PDB file of C-alpha atoms and ligand atoms in Angstrom:
ATOM      1  CA  MET A 654       0.157  -0.107   0.121  1.00 94.00           C
ATOM      2  CA  LYS A 655       1.060   3.611  -0.427  1.00 95.00           C
ATOM      3  CA  ILE A 656      -0.153   6.804  -0.711  1.00 97.00           C
ATOM      4  CA  VAL A 657      -0.855   8.345  -4.336  1.00 97.00           C
ATOM      5  CA  HIS A 658      -0.513  10.999  -6.029  1.00 97.00           C
ATOM      6  CA  TYR A 659      -2.252  13.222  -8.367  1.00 97.00           C
ATOM      7  CA  PRO A 660      -3.463  12.373 -11.266  1.00 97.00           C
ATOM      8  CA  HIS A 661      -3.909   8.750 -10.095  1.00 96.00           C
ATOM      9  CA  PRO A 662      -6.803   7.962 -11.269  1.00 95.00           C
ATOM     10  CA  ALA A 663      -8.378   6.327  -8.420  1.00 96.00           C
ATOM     11  CA  LEU A 664      -8.451   9.818  -6.590  1.00 97.00           C
ATOM     12  CA  ARG A 665     -11.173  10.348  -9.245  1.00 96.00           C
ATOM     13  CA  CYS A 666     -13.501   7.202  -9.031  1.00 94.00           C
ATOM     14  CA  GLN A 667     -16.238   7.844  -6.516  1.00 95.00           C
ATOM     15  CA  ALA A 668     -16.040   5.807  -2.979  1.00 97.00           C
ATOM     16  CA  LYS A 669     -18.574   2.432  -2.297  1.00 96.00           C
ATOM     17  CA  PRO A 670     -19.790   1.645   1.123  1.00 96.00           C
ATOM     18  CA  ILE A 671     -18.197  -0.466   3.006  1.00 95.00           C
ATOM     19  CA  SER A 672     -21.129  -3.114   4.490  1.00 91.00           C
ATOM     20  CA  SER A 673     -19.018  -4.963   6.951  1.00 90.00           C
ATOM     21  CA  ILE A 674     -15.615  -4.436   8.897  1.00 91.00           C
ATOM     22  CA  ASP A 675     -13.420  -7.556   8.309  1.00 92.00           C
ATOM     23  CA  LYS A 676     -10.090  -8.184   9.371  1.00 93.00           C
ATOM     24  CA  LYS A 677      -8.731  -7.450   5.817  1.00 92.00           C
ATOM     25  CA  ILE A 678      -9.408  -3.800   6.705  1.00 94.00           C
ATOM     26  CA  LYS A 679      -8.789  -3.590   9.244  1.00 94.00           C
ATOM     27  CA  LEU A 680      -5.365  -4.134   8.495  1.00 96.00           C
ATOM     28  CA  GLN A 681      -5.609  -1.912   5.918  1.00 96.00           C
ATOM     29  CA  ILE A 682      -6.619   0.590   8.069  1.00 97.00           C
ATOM     30  CA  GLY A 683      -3.929  -0.014  10.387  1.00 96.00           C
ATOM     31  CA  GLU A 684      -1.382   0.420   7.597  1.00 97.00           C
ATOM     32  CA  MET A 685      -3.832   3.585   6.294  1.00 97.00           C
ATOM     33  CA  PHE A 686      -2.755   5.252   9.736  1.00 97.00           C
ATOM     34  CA  ASP A 687       0.682   4.767   9.706  1.00 96.00           C
ATOM     35  CA  LEU A 688       1.556   5.539   5.992  1.00 97.00           C
ATOM     36  CA  MET A 689      -0.414   8.782   7.500  1.00 96.00           C
ATOM     37  CA  TYR A 690       2.006   9.393   9.717  1.00 96.00           C
ATOM     38  CA  GLU A 691       5.177   9.176   8.075  1.00 96.00           C
ATOM     39  CA  ALA A 692       3.445  11.968   5.277  1.00 95.00           C
ATOM     40  CA  LYS A 693       3.062  13.812   8.110  1.00 94.00           C
ATOM     41  CA  GLY A 694      -0.887  14.442   7.098  1.00 93.00           C
ATOM     42  CA  LEU A 695      -4.078  14.952   9.701  1.00 94.00           C
ATOM     43  CA  GLY A 696      -6.107  12.714   7.690  1.00 95.00           C
ATOM     44  CA  LEU A 697      -6.019  10.094   4.815  1.00 97.00           C
ATOM     45  CA  ALA A 698      -8.765   8.856   2.426  1.00 98.00           C
ATOM     46  CA  ALA A 699      -8.981   5.054   1.272  1.00 98.00           C
ATOM     47  CA  THR A 700      -9.134   6.492  -2.119  1.00 98.00           C
ATOM     48  CA  GLN A 701      -5.993   8.377  -1.730  1.00 98.00           C
ATOM     49  CA  VAL A 702      -4.373   5.019  -1.345  1.00 98.00           C
ATOM     50  CA  ALA A 703      -6.281   3.225  -4.332  1.00 96.00           C
ATOM     51  CA  LEU A 704      -8.917   1.463  -2.160  1.00 96.00           C
ATOM     52  CA  PRO A 705     -12.552   2.887  -3.843  1.00 96.00           C
ATOM     53  CA  PHE A 706     -13.811   2.593  -0.426  1.00 96.00           C
ATOM     54  CA  GLN A 707     -15.618   4.507   1.413  1.00 97.00           C
ATOM     55  CA  LEU A 708     -13.548   4.378   4.615  1.00 97.00           C
ATOM     56  CA  LEU A 709     -11.113   7.613   6.097  1.00 97.00           C
ATOM     57  CA  VAL A 710      -8.267   7.827   9.179  1.00 97.00           C
ATOM     58  CA  MET A 711      -7.962  11.026  10.822  1.00 96.00           C
ATOM     59  CA  ASN A 712      -5.978  12.162  13.392  1.00 95.00           C
ATOM     60  CA  VAL A 713      -6.415  16.013  13.572  1.00 90.00           C
ATOM     61  CA  SER A 714      -2.939  17.046  16.195  1.00 91.00           C
ATOM     62  CA  GLY A 715      -0.678  14.890  14.083  1.00 89.00           C
ATOM     63  CA  ASP A 716       0.624  13.309  16.514  1.00 90.00           C
ATOM     64  CA  PRO A 717       1.344   9.373  17.000  1.00 91.00           C
ATOM     65  CA  ASP A 718       1.332   9.672  20.738  1.00 92.00           C
ATOM     66  CA  LYS A 719      -1.992  11.194  20.873  1.00 92.00           C
ATOM     67  CA  LYS A 720      -4.532   7.866  19.813  1.00 91.00           C
ATOM     68  CA  GLU A 721      -6.933   9.868  22.050  1.00 90.00           C
ATOM     69  CA  HIS A 722      -6.908  11.442  18.796  1.00 91.00           C
ATOM     70  CA  GLU A 723      -6.840   8.943  16.431  1.00 94.00           C
ATOM     71  CA  PHE A 724     -10.660   7.873  14.753  1.00 94.00           C
ATOM     72  CA  VAL A 725     -12.098   5.585  11.726  1.00 96.00           C
ATOM     73  CA  TYR A 726     -14.456   6.305   9.604  1.00 96.00           C
ATOM     74  CA  ILE A 727     -16.291   5.052   7.056  1.00 97.00           C
ATOM     75  CA  ASN A 728     -19.640   5.553   5.004  1.00 98.00           C
ATOM     76  CA  PRO A 729     -19.416   9.396   6.478  1.00 97.00           C
ATOM     77  CA  THR A 730     -21.987  11.747   4.854  1.00 97.00           C
ATOM     78  CA  LEU A 731     -22.225  16.060   6.014  1.00 96.00           C
ATOM     79  CA  VAL A 732     -25.414  16.694   6.590  1.00 97.00           C
ATOM     80  CA  GLU A 733     -24.994  20.434   7.921  1.00 97.00           C
ATOM     81  CA  ARG A 734     -22.989  22.574   7.104  1.00 97.00           C
ATOM     82  CA  LYS A 735     -22.239  26.955   8.692  1.00 98.00           C
ATOM     83  CA  GLY A 736     -20.547  29.222   8.039  1.00 98.00           C
ATOM     84  CA  THR A 737     -17.490  29.791   6.274  1.00 97.00           C
ATOM     85  CA  MET A 738     -13.838  30.147   6.581  1.00 97.00           C
ATOM     86  CA  ASP A 739     -10.490  30.815   4.316  1.00 96.00           C
ATOM     87  CA  GLY A 740      -7.675  28.494   5.256  1.00 95.00           C
ATOM     88  CA  GLU A 741      -4.625  27.258   3.640  1.00 95.00           C
ATOM     89  CA  GLU A 742      -4.862  23.301   3.008  1.00 95.00           C
ATOM     90  CA  GLY A 743      -2.437  20.987   1.796  1.00 95.00           C
ATOM     91  CA  CYS A 744      -2.840  17.116   0.401  1.00 97.00           C
ATOM     92  CA  LEU A 745      -0.772  13.766   0.855  1.00 97.00           C
ATOM     93  CA  SER A 746      -1.774  13.251  -2.762  1.00 98.00           C
ATOM     94  CA  PHE A 747      -0.527  17.156  -3.557  1.00 98.00           C
ATOM     95  CA  PRO A 748       2.727  16.903  -2.554  1.00 95.00           C
ATOM     96  CA  GLY A 749       4.367  20.874  -1.924  1.00 93.00           C
ATOM     97  CA  LEU A 750       1.519  22.101  -2.991  1.00 96.00           C
ATOM     98  CA  PHE A 751      -1.080  24.816  -0.285  1.00 96.00           C
ATOM     99  CA  GLN A 752      -3.386  26.510  -1.441  1.00 96.00           C
ATOM    100  CA  LYS A 753      -5.838  28.916   0.107  1.00 95.00           C
ATOM    101  CA  VAL A 754      -9.756  26.923   0.205  1.00 96.00           C
ATOM    102  CA  ARG A 755     -13.319  28.368   1.442  1.00 96.00           C
ATOM    103  CA  ARG A 756     -14.656  25.712   3.688  1.00 97.00           C
ATOM    104  CA  ALA A 757     -18.253  25.825   5.537  1.00 98.00           C
ATOM    105  CA  LYS A 758     -16.798  26.896   9.377  1.00 98.00           C
ATOM    106  CA  THR A 759     -18.467  23.904  10.835  1.00 98.00           C
ATOM    107  CA  ILE A 760     -20.061  20.632  10.032  1.00 98.00           C
ATOM    108  CA  LYS A 761     -22.300  17.831  11.255  1.00 98.00           C
ATOM    109  CA  ILE A 762     -21.340  14.479  10.535  1.00 97.00           C
ATOM    110  CA  HIS A 763     -23.159  11.369  10.463  1.00 98.00           C
ATOM    111  CA  ALA A 764     -21.166   8.246  10.543  1.00 97.00           C
ATOM    112  CA  TYR A 765     -19.806   4.293  11.850  1.00 97.00           C
ATOM    113  CA  ASN A 766     -17.163   3.438  13.633  1.00 94.00           C
ATOM    114  CA  LEU A 767     -15.105   0.258  14.605  1.00 92.00           C
ATOM    115  CA  LEU A 768     -17.650  -1.182  15.976  1.00 92.00           C
ATOM    116  CA  GLY A 769     -20.432  -0.487  13.027  1.00 92.00           C
ATOM    117  CA  GLU A 770     -21.933   1.640  15.704  1.00 95.00           C
ATOM    118  CA  LYS A 771     -23.529   5.271  13.946  1.00 97.00           C
ATOM    119  CA  VAL A 772     -21.747   8.189  15.293  1.00 97.00           C
ATOM    120  CA  GLU A 773     -22.156  11.874  14.661  1.00 97.00           C
ATOM    121  CA  VAL A 774     -19.589  14.231  14.810  1.00 96.00           C
ATOM    122  CA  VAL A 775     -20.204  17.748  14.850  1.00 97.00           C
ATOM    123  CA  ALA A 776     -16.609  19.447  14.418  1.00 95.00           C
ATOM    124  CA  SER A 777     -16.225  23.067  13.591  1.00 96.00           C
ATOM    125  CA  ASP A 778     -12.151  24.916  12.566  1.00 95.00           C
ATOM    126  CA  LEU A 779      -9.535  22.886  11.707  1.00 94.00           C
ATOM    127  CA  ALA A 780     -10.793  19.491  12.048  1.00 94.00           C
ATOM    128  CA  SER A 781     -14.452  21.240  10.204  1.00 96.00           C
ATOM    129  CA  ARG A 782     -12.027  21.420   7.574  1.00 96.00           C
ATOM    130  CA  ALA A 783      -9.380  17.991   7.763  1.00 95.00           C
ATOM    131  CA  TRP A 784     -13.508  16.468   7.676  1.00 95.00           C
ATOM    132  CA  GLN A 785     -14.489  18.236   4.479  1.00 97.00           C
ATOM    133  CA  HIS A 786     -11.244  17.559   2.811  1.00 97.00           C
ATOM    134  CA  GLU A 787     -11.701  14.077   3.598  1.00 97.00           C
ATOM    135  CA  ILE A 788     -15.267  13.195   2.694  1.00 97.00           C
ATOM    136  CA  ASP A 789     -14.707  15.069  -1.000  1.00 98.00           C
ATOM    137  CA  HIS A 790     -11.718  12.777  -1.891  1.00 98.00           C
ATOM    138  CA  LEU A 791     -14.255   9.921  -0.974  1.00 98.00           C
ATOM    139  CA  ASN A 792     -16.605  11.247  -3.266  1.00 97.00           C
ATOM    140  CA  GLY A 793     -13.846  11.940  -6.073  1.00 97.00           C
ATOM    141  CA  VAL A 794     -14.019  16.021  -5.418  1.00 98.00           C
ATOM    142  CA  LEU A 795     -10.268  17.154  -4.591  1.00 98.00           C
ATOM    143  CA  PHE A 796      -8.933  20.584  -3.128  1.00 97.00           C
ATOM    144  CA  VAL A 797      -7.834  22.128  -5.767  1.00 97.00           C
ATOM    145  CA  ASP A 798     -10.737  21.899  -7.497  1.00 97.00           C
ATOM    146  CA  LYS A 799     -12.244  24.176  -5.309  1.00 95.00           C
ATOM    147  CA  LEU A 800      -9.768  26.497  -5.487  1.00 95.00           C
ATOM    148  CA  GLY A 801     -10.829  30.144  -6.962  1.00 91.00           C
ATOM    149  CA  ILE A 802      -9.344  32.392 -10.125  1.00 91.00           C
ATOM    150  CA  ILE A 803      -5.854  33.273  -8.308  1.00 92.00           C
ATOM    151  CA  GLY A 804      -5.401  29.801  -6.677  1.00 93.00           C
ATOM    152  CA  LYS A 805      -5.532  27.592 -10.228  1.00 94.00           C
ATOM    153  CA  LEU A 806      -3.192  29.736 -11.602  1.00 94.00           C
ATOM    154  CA  ALA A 807      -0.591  29.685  -9.555  1.00 95.00           C
ATOM    155  CA  SER A 808      -0.894  25.787  -8.539  1.00 96.00           C
ATOM    156  CA  ARG A 809      -0.635  25.222 -12.396  1.00 96.00           C
ATOM    157  CA  GLY A 810       2.679  25.230 -12.742  1.00 96.00           C
ATOM    158  CA  ALA A 811       2.940  22.314  -9.105  1.00 96.00           C
ATOM    159  CA  LEU A 812       0.527  20.273 -11.471  1.00 97.00           C
ATOM    160  CA  LYS A 813       2.005  20.676 -14.253  1.00 97.00           C
ATOM    161  CA  GLU A 814       4.467  18.298 -12.723  1.00 97.00           C
ATOM    162  CA  LEU A 815       2.978  15.823 -10.883  1.00 97.00           C
ATOM    163  CA  GLU A 816       1.559  15.375 -14.246  1.00 97.00           C
ATOM    164  CA  GLU A 817       5.181  14.977 -15.434  1.00 97.00           C
ATOM    165  CA  GLU A 818       6.708  12.782 -12.710  1.00 97.00           C
ATOM    166  CA  PHE A 819       3.257   9.967 -12.652  1.00 96.00           C
ATOM    167  CA  LYS A 820       3.849  10.431 -16.500  1.00 96.00           C
ATOM    168  CA  TYR A 821       7.563   9.736 -16.160  1.00 96.00           C
ATOM    169  CA  ALA A 822       6.861   6.559 -12.883  1.00 95.00           C
ATOM    170  CA  GLN A 823       4.453   5.082 -15.709  1.00 95.00           C
ATOM    171  CA  GLN A 824       6.873   5.079 -18.255  1.00 95.00           C
ATOM    172  CA  ARG A 825       9.949   3.272 -15.805  1.00 95.00           C
ATOM    173  CA  GLY A 826       6.581   0.660 -14.422  1.00 93.00           C
ATOM    174  CA  ASP A 827       6.893   2.005 -10.691  1.00 93.00           C
ATOM    175  CA  ILE A 828       2.209   3.108 -11.889  1.00 93.00           C
ATOM    176  CA  PRO A 829       0.813   0.255 -13.983  1.00 93.00           C
ATOM    177  CA  PRO A 830      -1.060   1.542 -17.361  1.00 92.00           C
ATOM    178  CA  GLU A 831      -4.469   4.151 -17.021  1.00 91.00           C
ATOM    179  CA  THR A 832      -6.163   0.749 -18.029  1.00 93.00           C
ATOM    180  CA  GLU A 833      -5.086  -1.294 -15.742  1.00 94.00           C
ATOM    181  CA  ILE A 834      -5.412   0.940 -12.669  1.00 94.00           C
ATOM    182  CA  LYS A 835      -8.670   0.783 -13.611  1.00 93.00           C
ATOM    183  CA  ALA A 836      -9.492  -2.439 -13.872  1.00 94.00           C
ATOM    184  CA  LEU A 837      -7.811  -3.232 -10.317  1.00 92.00           C
ATOM    185  CA  ILE A 838     -10.105  -0.403  -9.138  1.00 93.00           C
ATOM    186  CA  ASP A 839     -12.961  -2.499 -10.762  1.00 93.00           C
ATOM    187  CA  SER A 840     -12.269  -5.318  -9.708  1.00 93.00           C
ATOM    188  CA  LEU A 841     -12.384  -4.367  -6.237  1.00 91.00           C
ATOM    189  CA  LEU A 842     -16.319  -2.464  -6.618  1.00 90.00           C
ATOM    190  CA  SER A 843     -17.214  -5.481  -7.228  1.00 90.00           C
ATOM    191  CA  GLU A 844     -15.450  -7.894  -4.904  1.00 80.00           C
ATOM    192  CA  SER A 845     -17.942  -7.634  -1.699  1.00 61.00           C
TER     193      SER A 845
HETATM  194 CO1   CO B2148      -6.117  14.869   0.664  1.00 89.80          CO
END
């Protein structure tokens, strides 16, 4: 498992709801936390590790020792948003790119935890931003889609570089060709 970078097609897939929490998914969650901490992120969506499922891991403290801030959420939905805020945002799938994104200040989410229990979360500020960013991922939406005209222009160079890097990685054989990636995602989607 590894974190995929833009423009990997997995980042654009609509994640599928999870219907059962088995051993395999628990192992994947552990790996996702490891990758997230290694990359110094606050959250990671399953689509970012090329798994097309409605699953995300979070620790807005970013500190692996603060286990009380570690959360796993399954099938999350945003049910309420209030206010707006502007702030800088980055993404582990876009290394080095940071841009201002407008988000709702406070949100309410419904999701399931690892025990399969329904949970309701209300979050503000940084946690709210992290939530909106990660839920977007599960719908194939990326933070660069949310930029204003100036942010879009300012990101063009960085995006082009990532596109070139991705192309070279494919040429080297480090990343499979597009058709192969898509077939793999489709097989995961039809599996369970
Ligand atoms: Co992200």
